[in-house]
Amino acid sequence: AQSVTQLGSHVSVSEGALVLLRCNYSSSVPPYLFWYVQYPNQGLQLLLKYTSAATLVKGINGFEAEFKKSETSFHLTKPSAHMSDAAEYFCAVSGSAGNMLTFGGGTRLMVKP
Amino acid sequence: EPEVTQTPSHQVTQMGQEVILRCVPISNHLYFYWYRQILGQKVEFLVSFYNNEISEKSEIFDDQFSVERPDGSNFTLKIRSTKLEDSAMYFCASSEDRGAPDTQYFGPGTRLTVL
């Protein structure tokens, strides 16, 4: 069984500030971990994924995430927020190829000017 | 860039009616999925489809639901007799099956409203 918890349903940062979105997972098998972003009226777009090749994963738009097995975490960060980063962010876990994704509850990121 | 498309973007139906939600996955993809998101809740997996049969399904995917790939391009989700609690955003996704971790590409969703 797999589950994902995203701490903070809403996060607000100022433009230029650090973005930190938290994700903790539980999985009975080595997990594959994903971050997706959803802009208004659009589908889910992949930001990055953990492939087990490296614990620090770089994604699109300057985002990165670090897999920490000891903490069962996969937090998403970006050094400097832009207004265009305002969206909903979803962390997800799967167990193998072609397998279902289990999503966290999502975090809505707001960026203040 | 290839993308998953879904029609309609919004469907309104009366309770008890049948609805068919349509998806066109990315053309060379082999796995197809349906997820749903009830307003204010998590995105939930419904079903995956591979090689013309259901690969995996969740407890939500009961006898009221069915999926079909009627031709080489479309992938449909049918709800036979809609209930109020079926109101949700339904997302279609597809993946290539290039080995784990397989990236699922999502469509923009169909918002289903059951009255």
PDB file of C-alpha atoms in Angstrom:
ATOM      1  CA  ALA A   1       0.000   0.000   0.000  1.00  0.00           C
ATOM      2  CA  GLN A   2       1.149   3.506  -0.777  1.00  0.00           C
ATOM      3  CA  SER A   3       0.194   6.916   0.502  1.00  0.00           C
ATOM      4  CA  VAL A   4       1.343  10.495   0.176  1.00  0.00           C
ATOM      5  CA  THR A   5       0.947  13.375   2.586  1.00  0.00           C
ATOM      6  CA  GLN A   6       1.480  16.963   1.559  1.00  0.00           C
ATOM      7  CA  LEU A   7       1.836  19.286   4.512  1.00  0.00           C
ATOM      8  CA  GLY A   8       0.101  22.586   3.921  1.00  0.00           C
ATOM      9  CA  SER A   9      -2.810  22.818   1.513  1.00  0.00           C
ATOM     10  CA  HIS A  10      -1.885  26.476   0.896  1.00  0.00           C
ATOM     11  CA  VAL A  11       1.561  28.056   0.833  1.00  0.00           C
ATOM     12  CA  SER A  12       2.152  31.747   0.242  1.00  0.00           C
ATOM     13  CA  VAL A  13       5.554  33.225  -0.596  1.00  0.00           C
ATOM     14  CA  SER A  14       6.805  36.539  -1.848  1.00  0.00           C
ATOM     15  CA  GLU A  15       8.233  36.847  -5.324  1.00  0.00           C
ATOM     16  CA  GLY A  16      11.952  36.032  -5.152  1.00  0.00           C
ATOM     17  CA  ALA A  17      11.618  34.007  -1.955  1.00  0.00           C
ATOM     18  CA  LEU A  18      12.431  30.335  -1.502  1.00  0.00           C
ATOM     19  CA  VAL A  19       9.657  27.889  -2.344  1.00  0.00           C
ATOM     20  CA  LEU A  20       9.419  24.752  -0.197  1.00  0.00           C
ATOM     21  CA  LEU A  21       6.544  22.328  -0.700  1.00  0.00           C
ATOM     22  CA  ARG A  22       6.559  19.288   1.543  1.00  0.00           C
ATOM     23  CA  CYS A  23       5.801  15.700   0.586  1.00  0.00           C
ATOM     24  CA  ASN A  24       6.079  12.578   2.702  1.00  0.00           C
ATOM     25  CA  TYR A  25       5.303   9.137   1.398  1.00  0.00           C
ATOM     26  CA  SER A  26       4.837   5.614   2.574  1.00  0.00           C
ATOM     27  CA  SER A  27       5.390   2.636   0.340  1.00  0.00           C
ATOM     28  CA  SER A  28       5.854  -1.087   0.838  1.00  0.00           C
ATOM     29  CA  VAL A  29       8.127  -1.248  -2.228  1.00  0.00           C
ATOM     30  CA  PRO A  30      10.898   1.061  -3.413  1.00  0.00           C
ATOM     31  CA  PRO A  31       8.926   4.062  -4.559  1.00  0.00           C
ATOM     32  CA  TYR A  32       8.897   6.065  -7.729  1.00  0.00           C
ATOM     33  CA  LEU A  33       8.065   9.649  -6.844  1.00  0.00           C
ATOM     34  CA  PHE A  34       6.686  12.464  -8.945  1.00  0.00           C
ATOM     35  CA  TRP A  35       5.779  16.114  -8.670  1.00  0.00           C
ATOM     36  CA  TYR A  36       3.063  17.437 -10.956  1.00  0.00           C
ATOM     37  CA  VAL A  37       1.851  21.024 -11.371  1.00  0.00           C
ATOM     38  CA  GLN A  38      -1.631  22.094 -12.379  1.00  0.00           C
ATOM     39  CA  TYR A  39      -2.271  25.571 -13.731  1.00  0.00           C
ATOM     40  CA  PRO A  40      -5.868  26.829 -13.820  1.00  0.00           C
ATOM     41  CA  ASN A  41      -8.040  25.014 -16.368  1.00  0.00           C
ATOM     42  CA  GLN A  42      -5.177  22.777 -17.433  1.00  0.00           C
ATOM     43  CA  GLY A  43      -4.173  19.165 -16.885  1.00  0.00           C
ATOM     44  CA  LEU A  44      -1.434  17.876 -14.627  1.00  0.00           C
ATOM     45  CA  GLN A  45       2.043  18.574 -15.984  1.00  0.00           C
ATOM     46  CA  LEU A  46       5.090  16.636 -14.830  1.00  0.00           C
ATOM     47  CA  LEU A  47       7.668  18.778 -13.034  1.00  0.00           C
ATOM     48  CA  LEU A  48      10.135  16.038 -12.128  1.00  0.00           C
ATOM     49  CA  LYS A  49      10.421  12.403 -11.126  1.00  0.00           C
ATOM     50  CA  TYR A  50      12.658  10.314  -8.894  1.00  0.00           C
ATOM     51  CA  THR A  51      14.254   7.463 -10.814  1.00  0.00           C
ATOM     52  CA  SER A  52      16.616   6.138  -8.098  1.00  0.00           C
ATOM     53  CA  ALA A  53      19.614   7.252 -10.165  1.00  0.00           C
ATOM     54  CA  ALA A  54      20.214  10.334  -8.034  1.00  0.00           C
ATOM     55  CA  THR A  55      18.631  11.566  -4.843  1.00  0.00           C
ATOM     56  CA  LEU A  56      18.591  15.200  -6.008  1.00  0.00           C
ATOM     57  CA  VAL A  57      16.320  15.543  -8.996  1.00  0.00           C
ATOM     58  CA  LYS A  58      16.151  18.610 -11.179  1.00  0.00           C
ATOM     59  CA  GLY A  59      12.985  19.435 -13.054  1.00  0.00           C
ATOM     60  CA  ILE A  60      11.516  22.087 -15.273  1.00  0.00           C
ATOM     61  CA  ASN A  61      11.127  25.774 -14.407  1.00  0.00           C
ATOM     62  CA  GLY A  62      13.990  25.709 -11.883  1.00  0.00           C
ATOM     63  CA  PHE A  63      12.353  23.262  -9.481  1.00  0.00           C
ATOM     64  CA  GLU A  64      14.187  20.434  -7.790  1.00  0.00           C
ATOM     65  CA  ALA A  65      13.399  17.781  -5.200  1.00  0.00           C
ATOM     66  CA  GLU A  66      15.496  15.653  -2.906  1.00  0.00           C
ATOM     67  CA  PHE A  67      14.657  12.047  -2.080  1.00  0.00           C
ATOM     68  CA  LYS A  68      15.443  11.256   1.554  1.00  0.00           C
ATOM     69  CA  LYS A  69      14.752   7.647   2.323  1.00  0.00           C
ATOM     70  CA  SER A  70      15.457   8.013   6.043  1.00  0.00           C
ATOM     71  CA  GLU A  71      12.818  10.736   6.286  1.00  0.00           C
ATOM     72  CA  THR A  72      10.494   9.211   3.648  1.00  0.00           C
ATOM     73  CA  SER A  73      10.359  12.647   2.090  1.00  0.00           C
ATOM     74  CA  PHE A  74      10.500  14.179  -1.374  1.00  0.00           C
ATOM     75  CA  HIS A  75      10.188  17.910  -0.798  1.00  0.00           C
ATOM     76  CA  LEU A  76      10.013  20.297  -3.750  1.00  0.00           C
ATOM     77  CA  THR A  77      12.071  23.470  -3.749  1.00  0.00           C
ATOM     78  CA  LYS A  78      12.838  26.463  -5.919  1.00  0.00           C
ATOM     79  CA  PRO A  79      15.358  29.109  -4.852  1.00  0.00           C
ATOM     80  CA  SER A  80      13.416  32.104  -6.135  1.00  0.00           C
ATOM     81  CA  ALA A  81       9.670  32.198  -6.733  1.00  0.00           C
ATOM     82  CA  HIS A  82       8.166  33.844  -9.800  1.00  0.00           C
ATOM     83  CA  MET A  83       4.603  35.037 -10.166  1.00  0.00           C
ATOM     84  CA  SER A  84       4.154  32.410 -12.881  1.00  0.00           C
ATOM     85  CA  ASP A  85       4.788  29.649 -10.319  1.00  0.00           C
ATOM     86  CA  ALA A  86       1.372  30.230  -8.771  1.00  0.00           C
ATOM     87  CA  ALA A  87      -0.446  26.924  -9.273  1.00  0.00           C
ATOM     88  CA  GLU A  88      -1.424  23.731  -7.499  1.00  0.00           C
ATOM     89  CA  TYR A  89       1.326  21.190  -6.925  1.00  0.00           C
ATOM     90  CA  PHE A  90       0.779  17.474  -6.455  1.00  0.00           C
ATOM     91  CA  CYS A  91       3.191  14.876  -5.127  1.00  0.00           C
ATOM     92  CA  ALA A  92       2.549  11.298  -6.239  1.00  0.00           C
ATOM     93  CA  VAL A  93       4.006   7.832  -5.727  1.00  0.00           C
ATOM     94  CA  SER A  94       3.856   4.654  -7.768  1.00  0.00           C
ATOM     95  CA  GLY A  95       5.282   1.205  -7.324  1.00  0.00           C
ATOM     96  CA  SER A  96       6.182   0.169 -10.859  1.00  0.00           C
ATOM     97  CA  ALA A  97       5.764   0.887 -14.542  1.00  0.00           C
ATOM     98  CA  GLY A  98       2.182   1.175 -15.720  1.00  0.00           C
ATOM     99  CA  ASN A  99       1.034   1.347 -12.137  1.00  0.00           C
ATOM    100  CA  MET A 100      -1.460   3.625 -10.562  1.00  0.00           C
ATOM    101  CA  LEU A 101      -0.287   6.911  -9.134  1.00  0.00           C
ATOM    102  CA  THR A 102      -1.281   7.677  -5.580  1.00  0.00           C
ATOM    103  CA  PHE A 103      -1.544  11.421  -5.097  1.00  0.00           C
ATOM    104  CA  GLY A 104      -1.213  13.698  -2.131  1.00  0.00           C
ATOM    105  CA  GLY A 105      -3.885  16.257  -1.424  1.00  0.00           C
ATOM    106  CA  GLY A 106      -2.103  19.018  -3.315  1.00  0.00           C
ATOM    107  CA  THR A 107      -0.608  22.328  -2.245  1.00  0.00           C
ATOM    108  CA  ARG A 108      -1.782  25.591  -3.711  1.00  0.00           C
ATOM    109  CA  LEU A 109       1.165  27.949  -4.096  1.00  0.00           C
ATOM    110  CA  MET A 110       0.439  31.659  -4.044  1.00  0.00           C
ATOM    111  CA  VAL A 111       3.145  34.154  -4.981  1.00  0.00           C
ATOM    112  CA  LYS A 112       2.836  37.714  -3.705  1.00  0.00           C
ATOM    113  CA  PRO A 113       4.411  40.606  -5.584  1.00  0.00           C
TER     114      PRO A 113
ATOM    115  CA  GLU B   1       4.440  18.586 -28.519  1.00  0.00           C
ATOM    116  CA  PRO B   2       1.997  15.648 -28.378  1.00  0.00           C
ATOM    117  CA  GLU B   3      -0.672  15.925 -25.720  1.00  0.00           C
ATOM    118  CA  VAL B   4      -3.610  14.044 -24.290  1.00  0.00           C
ATOM    119  CA  THR B   5      -6.949  15.578 -25.219  1.00  0.00           C
ATOM    120  CA  GLN B   6     -10.341  15.119 -23.566  1.00  0.00           C
ATOM    121  CA  THR B   7     -13.885  15.905 -24.610  1.00  0.00           C
ATOM    122  CA  PRO B   8     -16.112  17.448 -23.525  1.00  0.00           C
ATOM    123  CA  SER B   9     -14.502  19.906 -21.143  1.00  0.00           C
ATOM    124  CA  HIS B  10     -17.722  20.079 -19.136  1.00  0.00           C
ATOM    125  CA  GLN B  11     -20.622  17.630 -19.051  1.00  0.00           C
ATOM    126  CA  VAL B  12     -23.870  18.185 -17.185  1.00  0.00           C
ATOM    127  CA  THR B  13     -26.227  15.247 -16.784  1.00  0.00           C
ATOM    128  CA  GLN B  14     -29.224  14.133 -14.794  1.00  0.00           C
ATOM    129  CA  MET B  15     -28.873  11.493 -12.099  1.00  0.00           C
ATOM    130  CA  GLY B  16     -29.426   8.027 -13.563  1.00  0.00           C
ATOM    131  CA  GLN B  17     -28.287   8.959 -17.044  1.00  0.00           C
ATOM    132  CA  GLU B  18     -25.387   7.343 -18.852  1.00  0.00           C
ATOM    133  CA  VAL B  19     -22.355   9.441 -19.743  1.00  0.00           C
ATOM    134  CA  ILE B  20     -19.339   8.722 -21.891  1.00  0.00           C
ATOM    135  CA  LEU B  21     -16.173  10.696 -21.376  1.00  0.00           C
ATOM    136  CA  ARG B  22     -13.723  10.646 -24.239  1.00  0.00           C
ATOM    137  CA  CYS B  23      -9.959  10.828 -24.381  1.00  0.00           C
ATOM    138  CA  VAL B  24      -7.382  10.728 -27.144  1.00  0.00           C
ATOM    139  CA  PRO B  25      -4.099   9.504 -25.633  1.00  0.00           C
ATOM    140  CA  ILE B  26      -0.688  10.295 -27.089  1.00  0.00           C
ATOM    141  CA  SER B  27      -0.377   8.183 -30.225  1.00  0.00           C
ATOM    142  CA  ASN B  28       2.557   5.883 -29.386  1.00  0.00           C
ATOM    143  CA  HIS B  29       1.523   5.307 -25.776  1.00  0.00           C
ATOM    144  CA  LEU B  30       0.499   1.870 -24.592  1.00  0.00           C
ATOM    145  CA  TYR B  31      -0.917   2.431 -21.083  1.00  0.00           C
ATOM    146  CA  PHE B  32      -4.078   4.430 -20.514  1.00  0.00           C
ATOM    147  CA  TYR B  33      -5.575   5.611 -17.257  1.00  0.00           C
ATOM    148  CA  TRP B  34      -8.560   7.363 -15.736  1.00  0.00           C
ATOM    149  CA  TYR B  35      -8.388   9.363 -12.528  1.00  0.00           C
ATOM    150  CA  ARG B  36     -10.947  11.570 -10.859  1.00  0.00           C
ATOM    151  CA  GLN B  37     -10.874  14.466  -8.441  1.00  0.00           C
ATOM    152  CA  ILE B  38     -13.940  15.305  -6.423  1.00  0.00           C
ATOM    153  CA  LEU B  39     -13.963  18.998  -5.555  1.00  0.00           C
ATOM    154  CA  GLY B  40     -11.699  19.649  -2.585  1.00  0.00           C
ATOM    155  CA  GLN B  41     -10.388  16.078  -2.455  1.00  0.00           C
ATOM    156  CA  LYS B  42      -7.363  14.157  -3.718  1.00  0.00           C
ATOM    157  CA  VAL B  43      -6.845  12.956  -7.270  1.00  0.00           C
ATOM    158  CA  GLU B  44      -7.887   9.287  -7.158  1.00  0.00           C
ATOM    159  CA  PHE B  45      -6.950   6.450  -9.482  1.00  0.00           C
ATOM    160  CA  LEU B  46      -9.839   4.677 -11.195  1.00  0.00           C
ATOM    161  CA  VAL B  47      -8.439   2.276 -13.761  1.00  0.00           C
ATOM    162  CA  SER B  48      -5.500   1.460 -16.010  1.00  0.00           C
ATOM    163  CA  PHE B  49      -5.764  -0.221 -19.412  1.00  0.00           C
ATOM    164  CA  TYR B  50      -3.071  -2.067 -21.347  1.00  0.00           C
ATOM    165  CA  ASN B  51      -3.134  -4.356 -24.337  1.00  0.00           C
ATOM    166  CA  ASN B  52      -6.909  -3.976 -24.673  1.00  0.00           C
ATOM    167  CA  GLU B  53      -7.766  -5.023 -21.174  1.00  0.00           C
ATOM    168  CA  ILE B  54      -7.982  -3.574 -17.694  1.00  0.00           C
ATOM    169  CA  SER B  55      -4.607  -3.804 -16.007  1.00  0.00           C
ATOM    170  CA  GLU B  56      -5.586  -2.507 -12.592  1.00  0.00           C
ATOM    171  CA  LYS B  57      -8.636  -0.906 -11.017  1.00  0.00           C
ATOM    172  CA  SER B  58      -9.497   0.710  -7.734  1.00  0.00           C
ATOM    173  CA  GLU B  59     -12.420   0.048  -5.412  1.00  0.00           C
ATOM    174  CA  ILE B  60     -14.134   3.099  -6.905  1.00  0.00           C
ATOM    175  CA  PHE B  61     -14.276   1.427 -10.313  1.00  0.00           C
ATOM    176  CA  ASP B  62     -17.372  -0.701  -9.728  1.00  0.00           C
ATOM    177  CA  ASP B  63     -19.859  -2.210 -12.169  1.00  0.00           C
ATOM    178  CA  GLN B  64     -21.224   1.232 -12.997  1.00  0.00           C
ATOM    179  CA  PHE B  65     -17.971   2.071 -14.751  1.00  0.00           C
ATOM    180  CA  SER B  66     -16.467   0.646 -17.922  1.00  0.00           C
ATOM    181  CA  VAL B  67     -13.640   1.567 -20.244  1.00  0.00           C
ATOM    182  CA  GLU B  68     -13.138   0.910 -23.901  1.00  0.00           C
ATOM    183  CA  ARG B  69     -10.712   1.604 -26.682  1.00  0.00           C
ATOM    184  CA  PRO B  70     -13.200   1.541 -29.567  1.00  0.00           C
ATOM    185  CA  ASP B  71     -10.638   2.366 -32.231  1.00  0.00           C
ATOM    186  CA  GLY B  72      -6.939   3.094 -32.561  1.00  0.00           C
ATOM    187  CA  SER B  73      -7.112   6.543 -31.073  1.00  0.00           C
ATOM    188  CA  ASN B  74      -9.929   6.972 -28.536  1.00  0.00           C
ATOM    189  CA  PHE B  75     -10.163   5.765 -24.948  1.00  0.00           C
ATOM    190  CA  THR B  76     -13.517   6.147 -23.229  1.00  0.00           C
ATOM    191  CA  LEU B  77     -14.917   5.994 -19.726  1.00  0.00           C
ATOM    192  CA  LYS B  78     -18.595   5.129 -19.429  1.00  0.00           C
ATOM    193  CA  ILE B  79     -20.682   5.629 -16.326  1.00  0.00           C
ATOM    194  CA  ARG B  80     -23.894   3.658 -16.775  1.00  0.00           C
ATOM    195  CA  SER B  81     -26.195   5.284 -14.269  1.00  0.00           C
ATOM    196  CA  THR B  82     -24.745   8.447 -12.812  1.00  0.00           C
ATOM    197  CA  LYS B  83     -25.096   9.352  -9.155  1.00  0.00           C
ATOM    198  CA  LEU B  84     -24.733  12.716  -7.480  1.00  0.00           C
ATOM    199  CA  GLU B  85     -21.433  11.561  -5.978  1.00  0.00           C
ATOM    200  CA  ASP B  86     -19.987  10.957  -9.456  1.00  0.00           C
ATOM    201  CA  SER B  87     -19.699  14.724  -9.857  1.00  0.00           C
ATOM    202  CA  ALA B  88     -15.959  15.326 -10.226  1.00  0.00           C
ATOM    203  CA  MET B  89     -13.182  16.271 -12.595  1.00  0.00           C
ATOM    204  CA  TYR B  90     -12.152  13.219 -14.609  1.00  0.00           C
ATOM    205  CA  PHE B  91      -8.605  13.060 -15.938  1.00  0.00           C
ATOM    206  CA  CYS B  92      -7.338  10.765 -18.646  1.00  0.00           C
ATOM    207  CA  ALA B  93      -3.629   9.938 -18.818  1.00  0.00           C
ATOM    208  CA  SER B  94      -1.341   7.831 -20.968  1.00  0.00           C
ATOM    209  CA  SER B  95       2.213   6.499 -20.746  1.00  0.00           C
ATOM    210  CA  GLU B  96       4.681   4.855 -23.091  1.00  0.00           C
ATOM    211  CA  ASP B  97       5.643   1.782 -21.065  1.00  0.00           C
ATOM    212  CA  ARG B  98       9.363   2.457 -21.283  1.00  0.00           C
ATOM    213  CA  GLY B  99       9.947   0.885 -17.924  1.00  0.00           C
ATOM    214  CA  ALA B 100       9.685   2.247 -14.445  1.00  0.00           C
ATOM    215  CA  PRO B 101       9.253   4.995 -13.578  1.00  0.00           C
ATOM    216  CA  ASP B 102       6.830   5.539 -16.418  1.00  0.00           C
ATOM    217  CA  THR B 103       5.723   9.132 -16.866  1.00  0.00           C
ATOM    218  CA  GLN B 104       1.985   9.552 -17.133  1.00  0.00           C
ATOM    219  CA  TYR B 105       0.845  12.456 -19.294  1.00  0.00           C
ATOM    220  CA  PHE B 106      -2.488  13.947 -18.293  1.00  0.00           C
ATOM    221  CA  GLY B 107      -5.246  15.571 -20.264  1.00  0.00           C
ATOM    222  CA  PRO B 108      -6.988  18.801 -19.176  1.00  0.00           C
ATOM    223  CA  GLY B 109      -9.910  16.938 -17.651  1.00  0.00           C
ATOM    224  CA  THR B 110     -13.673  16.732 -18.067  1.00  0.00           C
ATOM    225  CA  ARG B 111     -15.759  18.311 -15.362  1.00  0.00           C
ATOM    226  CA  LEU B 112     -18.817  16.104 -14.796  1.00  0.00           C
ATOM    227  CA  THR B 113     -21.763  17.623 -12.975  1.00  0.00           C
ATOM    228  CA  VAL B 114     -24.600  15.300 -11.993  1.00  0.00           C
ATOM    229  CA  LEU B 115     -27.860  17.031 -11.076  1.00  0.00           C
TER     230      LEU B 115
END
